[in-house]
Structure formats: C-alpha cells, structure tokens
Short mmCIF file of C-alpha atoms in Angstrom, two decimals:
data_model
loop_
_atom_site.label_atom_id
_atom_site.label_comp_id
_atom_site.label_asym_id
_atom_site.label_seq_id
_atom_site.Cartn_x
_atom_site.Cartn_y
_atom_site.Cartn_z
CA MET A 33 291.12 97.77 169.16
CA ASN A 34 293.01 95.82 171.21
CA GLU A 35 295.37 93.53 169.57
CA VAL A 36 294.28 90.54 171.05
CA ASP A 37 290.88 91.29 169.98
CA GLU A 38 291.94 91.06 166.49
CA ASN A 39 292.63 87.42 167.76
CA ALA A 40 289.04 87.03 168.77
CA VAL A 41 287.59 88.47 165.14
CA GLU A 42 289.92 85.96 163.42
CA ALA A 43 288.38 82.92 165.65
CA ALA A 44 284.97 83.81 164.88
CA LEU A 45 286.08 83.97 160.48
CA ALA A 46 287.51 80.56 161.02
CA LEU A 47 284.19 79.10 162.51
CA VAL A 48 282.15 80.55 160.25
CA ALA A 49 284.37 79.07 157.35
CA ALA A 50 284.33 76.03 158.95
CA ALA A 51 280.51 75.94 159.15
CA GLY A 52 280.08 76.60 155.49
CA ASP A 53 276.52 76.81 155.33
CA GLY A 54 276.00 80.60 154.85
CA GLU A 55 273.95 80.89 157.33
CA HIS A 56 275.79 82.57 160.10
CA GLU A 57 276.81 86.41 160.67
CA ILE A 58 279.72 87.62 162.44
CA ILE A 59 278.89 90.87 164.46
CA ALA A 60 281.36 93.42 166.42
CA LEU A 61 280.17 94.93 169.39
CA THR A 62 282.13 97.23 171.59
CA LEU A 63 281.25 99.76 174.10
CA GLY A 64 282.78 103.00 174.07
CA PRO A 65 282.81 106.50 173.03
CA ASP A 66 283.31 107.62 169.17
CA VAL A 67 286.88 106.56 168.70
CA ALA A 68 285.54 103.09 169.60
CA ALA A 69 284.10 102.94 166.09
CA ASP A 70 287.92 102.68 164.75
CA ALA A 71 287.71 99.08 166.41
CA VAL A 72 284.38 98.13 165.29
CA ARG A 73 285.58 99.35 161.94
CA ARG A 74 288.57 97.02 161.84
CA ALA A 75 286.44 93.76 162.45
CA LEU A 76 284.19 95.06 159.52
CA GLN A 77 287.64 95.03 157.63
CA MET A 78 288.62 92.11 158.80
CA GLY A 79 285.45 90.51 157.30
CA ALA A 80 282.71 90.90 160.04
CA ASP A 81 279.09 91.47 158.61
CA ARG A 82 277.76 94.49 161.01
CA GLY A 83 279.06 96.32 163.84
CA ILE A 84 277.35 97.74 167.07
CA ARG A 85 278.71 100.20 169.17
CA ILE A 86 277.47 101.08 172.86
CA THR A 87 277.92 104.66 174.04
CA ASP A 88 276.21 106.72 176.63
CA ASP A 89 277.37 109.63 179.02
CA ALA A 90 275.72 107.10 181.85
CA LEU A 91 278.05 104.67 180.85
CA ALA A 92 281.46 106.71 180.77
CA GLY A 93 284.04 105.18 183.01
CA ALA A 94 282.03 101.77 183.27
CA ASP A 95 284.26 99.36 185.60
CA TYR A 96 284.52 95.63 184.46
CA PHE A 97 280.97 95.01 185.84
CA GLY A 98 279.13 98.07 184.06
CA THR A 99 280.78 96.72 180.80
CA ALA A 100 279.87 93.25 180.66
CA THR A 101 276.34 94.38 181.68
CA ALA A 102 275.98 96.52 179.25
CA LEU A 103 277.69 94.26 176.36
CA ALA A 104 275.27 91.51 177.79
CA ALA A 105 272.37 93.46 177.02
CA ALA A 106 273.58 94.26 173.68
CA ILE A 107 273.62 90.08 173.04
CA ARG A 108 270.17 89.96 174.33
CA ARG A 109 269.07 92.24 171.81
CA ILE A 110 270.45 91.14 169.28
CA GLY A 111 268.71 87.42 169.71
CA ASP A 112 269.99 84.00 169.45
CA VAL A 113 273.96 83.59 169.17
CA ASP A 114 276.26 80.76 168.88
CA VAL A 115 278.98 82.10 170.26
CA VAL A 116 280.42 85.02 172.09
CA LEU A 117 284.32 85.94 170.97
CA THR A 118 286.42 88.46 172.99
CA GLY A 119 289.94 88.88 173.79
CA MET A 120 291.53 87.69 176.77
CA ALA A 121 291.73 90.83 178.32
CA ALA A 122 291.99 94.91 177.51
CA LEU A 123 295.40 95.81 177.20
CA ASP A 124 294.98 99.07 179.22
CA GLY A 125 293.79 97.37 182.29
CA LEU A 126 294.49 93.68 182.13
CA GLY A 127 291.59 92.52 184.30
CA ALA A 128 290.86 89.53 182.20
CA VAL A 129 287.55 89.38 183.84
CA VAL A 130 284.88 90.48 181.55
CA PRO A 131 284.92 87.44 179.39
CA SER A 132 283.82 85.64 182.66
CA LEU A 133 281.33 88.39 183.81
CA LEU A 134 279.68 88.22 180.31
CA ALA A 135 279.41 84.67 180.78
CA ALA A 136 277.88 85.20 184.38
CA ALA A 137 275.38 87.38 183.21
CA LEU A 138 274.30 85.61 179.76
CA ASP A 139 274.31 82.14 182.15
CA LEU A 140 276.78 80.49 179.40
CA PRO A 141 279.59 78.03 179.73
CA GLN A 142 282.61 79.97 179.18
CA LEU A 143 286.24 78.68 177.66
CA THR A 144 289.02 81.37 178.78
CA VAL A 145 293.02 81.38 178.03
CA VAL A 146 292.01 79.61 174.71
CA GLN A 147 295.07 79.01 172.78
CA GLU A 148 293.33 76.76 170.23
CA LEU A 149 289.41 76.26 169.14
CA THR A 150 287.51 73.88 167.07
CA TYR A 151 283.87 73.08 166.34
CA SER A 152 282.23 69.81 165.98
CA GLY A 153 279.15 67.72 166.61
CA GLY A 154 277.33 71.09 168.04
CA ALA A 155 280.02 71.94 170.75
CA LEU A 156 283.32 73.65 170.99
CA THR A 157 286.56 72.45 171.90
CA ALA A 158 289.37 74.49 173.40
CA ARG A 159 293.25 73.86 174.36
CA ARG A 160 294.87 75.90 176.83
CA GLU A 161 297.94 75.53 178.64
CA LEU A 162 298.00 76.69 182.43
CA ASP A 163 300.96 76.67 184.69
CA GLY A 164 302.67 73.95 182.35
CA VAL A 165 299.31 71.72 182.35
CA THR A 166 297.86 71.50 178.83
CA GLU A 167 293.85 71.22 179.47
CA THR A 168 291.63 70.50 176.49
CA LEU A 169 287.79 71.56 177.27
CA ARG A 170 284.78 71.37 175.82
CA ALA A 171 281.46 73.32 175.90
CA THR A 172 278.27 73.09 174.43
CA LEU A 173 276.76 76.08 172.34
CA PRO A 174 275.74 78.96 173.13
CA ALA A 175 279.17 79.81 174.92
CA VAL A 176 281.43 82.69 175.62
CA VAL A 177 285.00 82.03 174.56
CA ALA A 178 288.12 84.24 175.70
CA VAL A 179 290.94 83.50 173.11
CA THR A 180 294.83 84.61 173.44
CA ASP A 181 297.32 85.82 170.85
CA LEU A 182 298.42 82.42 170.41
CA ALA A 183 294.93 81.11 169.35
CA ASN A 184 296.02 82.12 165.69
CA THR A 185 297.54 84.95 163.16
CA PRO A 186 294.98 87.99 162.59
CA ARG A 187 294.60 88.57 158.63
CA PHE A 188 295.89 91.84 157.20
CA PRO A 189 292.56 93.34 155.36
CA LYS A 190 292.94 94.00 151.95
CA PHE A 191 292.23 96.97 150.09
CA LYS A 192 289.00 95.50 148.53
CA ASP A 193 288.05 94.82 152.12
CA ILE A 194 288.65 98.17 153.76
CA MET A 195 286.77 99.81 150.99
CA ALA A 196 284.07 97.19 151.46
CA ALA A 197 283.64 97.76 155.32
CA ARG A 198 282.59 101.87 154.55
CA ALA A 199 279.35 100.26 153.49
CA LYS A 200 279.08 97.98 156.21
CA GLU A 201 276.54 99.09 159.09
CA ILE A 202 277.44 100.30 162.56
CA GLU A 203 274.70 100.63 164.75
CA VAL A 204 274.81 102.88 167.76
CA LEU A 205 273.10 102.12 171.04
CA SER A 206 272.39 104.23 174.16
CA ALA A 207 271.90 102.64 177.82
CA ALA A 208 268.22 103.43 177.05
CA ASP A 209 268.47 101.32 174.05
CA LEU A 210 269.25 98.20 176.19
CA GLY A 211 267.23 99.18 179.24
CA LEU A 212 269.89 99.80 181.16
CA THR A 213 269.33 101.64 184.68
CA ASP A 214 271.46 104.07 186.46
CA ALA A 215 272.08 100.95 189.04
CA ALA A 216 273.65 98.92 185.88
CA SER A 217 276.23 101.86 185.34
CA THR A 218 277.24 102.17 188.55
CA ALA A 219 280.67 100.81 189.61
CA ARG A 220 281.44 98.46 192.21
CA THR A 221 285.42 98.69 191.84
CA GLU A 222 287.64 101.62 192.48
CA VAL A 223 291.11 102.00 191.25
CA VAL A 224 292.85 102.90 194.27
CA ARG A 225 296.49 102.97 193.03
CA ALA A 226 298.13 102.36 189.68
CA GLU A 227 301.97 102.83 189.29
CA PRO A 228 304.23 102.52 186.05
CA ARG A 229 306.10 99.19 186.07
CA PRO A 230 309.86 100.19 187.51
CA PRO A 231 312.80 100.62 185.02
CA ARG A 232 314.87 97.57 184.62
CA PRO A 233 317.98 98.11 186.20
CA GLU A 234 321.35 98.49 184.06
CA PRO A 235 322.79 94.95 183.34
CA GLU A 236 326.28 94.27 185.47
CA ILE A 237 328.70 92.78 183.32
CA VAL A 238 331.08 90.38 185.38
CA THR A 239 334.35 89.42 183.69
CA ASP A 240 335.29 85.85 184.50
CA SER A 241 338.70 85.55 186.16
CA GLY A 242 337.73 82.20 187.91
CA ALA A 243 335.21 83.65 190.36
CA GLY A 244 332.45 84.05 187.66
CA GLY A 245 330.29 81.33 189.52
CA ARG A 246 330.76 82.96 192.67
CA ALA A 247 329.54 86.59 191.64
CA LEU A 248 326.93 85.33 190.29
CA ALA A 249 325.29 83.19 193.03
CA ASP A 250 326.15 86.45 195.24
CA TYR A 251 323.94 88.42 192.89
CA LEU A 252 321.12 85.76 192.77
CA ILE A 253 321.22 85.60 196.31
CA SER A 254 320.95 89.78 197.05
CA ASN A 255 318.19 89.86 194.66
CA ASN A 256 316.30 86.91 196.68
CA LEU A 257 316.21 84.81 193.10
CA ILE A 258 317.63 82.02 194.84
#
C-alpha cells in the first residue's frame, strides 16, 4: 500500500468514528494482481470492515483512465456510498489524476490535495494549501476526497487487529463482473520515456577569506539560480 493511501484509510476511520452511529462501514478497494491483496489486508488491519480487489488480465497495465474506470465500476456495484477516499497520488507514477478521473466517472464533487478533513451537517469541509494560499472547501455528499500525507498520522495496527483482519472478507472481481468491455481497458496514454532523477552534485565548500559572498553569488549565477 502506498503510504499516502494509509492516510486515506485513517481519514475514513476518523469519519466513521465521528459519525458514531454504527451504521457505516469502510470498504478497501484496489485494482491489481495477487500482490495487491497485501494492500487491502493492510487496510483491514487498520480497521476497514471488508475489502475488494479487482484483478483481470485484461486490466493488466491499465493507465490512469482504465484504473479510474474499473474503480468507478466497482463503486457503482457496491451501491450507495457517502465518501470515496483516496491517497493524493500513487508513489510509482505520481500522476495524481486518478482521484479526479474517478470523480468525473462517478459524476461526484471532488476535494483534492486535502490536508485536513471534517464532516458536519451533511457536508465535508477540507483545508489545503496551494502556492502559499490556504483554501477551505466544502462539498456535499457523496464526494471523492484525495488526501495528502499531512492529513493525519495513520495508526499502526495492534497484534489483535492483525489477527482479526485474517477473518475479514476480500472479494475478488473480474472485468466481466464489473461489466467492463475491452474498450474500457484500452490505454489512452503512453509513457514515452522515464528517466531516473540525476544524482545530486557533490557539495562545494568555500572557505570565506573575505570573498565568500562573491563566491556564493558566482555559484548561484552559474547555476541559473538567480
């Protein structure tokens, strides 16, 4: 499980605890091969009630659109939901577009890059900081919410929670179960090139003998930093 997805699970647990009516459940949903079951199991250990894993050879290598389409189909199959919580971005691709595509597919309002989330009066209130500006947003339910790693501190499952998670259900669904066609799994995007981040250069230590300021200015200018 992506670390930021644990923040999404924690946010869901907080919302259910705040509701305090015992009428809500948390369903962990993912798309992926057998190894993806570990992510669902982690959510169950944290406190989710049940899990769903979508897996199908036809969906292998699904791009952002295919992933959002499959997840949306599974959510529709679940039925009425109050909140769809996701991490802000997957750590492998860092596209951060699946939450928005998911909201569009479900025709739901969306709150993204959320750093603080509360519920009151049938609506969600979110706080986020973008480009030095603090924004407060409000969305009626149901809604899609993408949280950042600043939203909360995910709990660490206790031994009894880990053991209890073994008895919780993980339903496995195929593309056919979701009524997905070949067109739904056809990639619309292509990764043209991926390059590793260049290594950091060795630091340059300048002994200030009276010209340290000039040396610093020359360095900044030569690296187009000023």
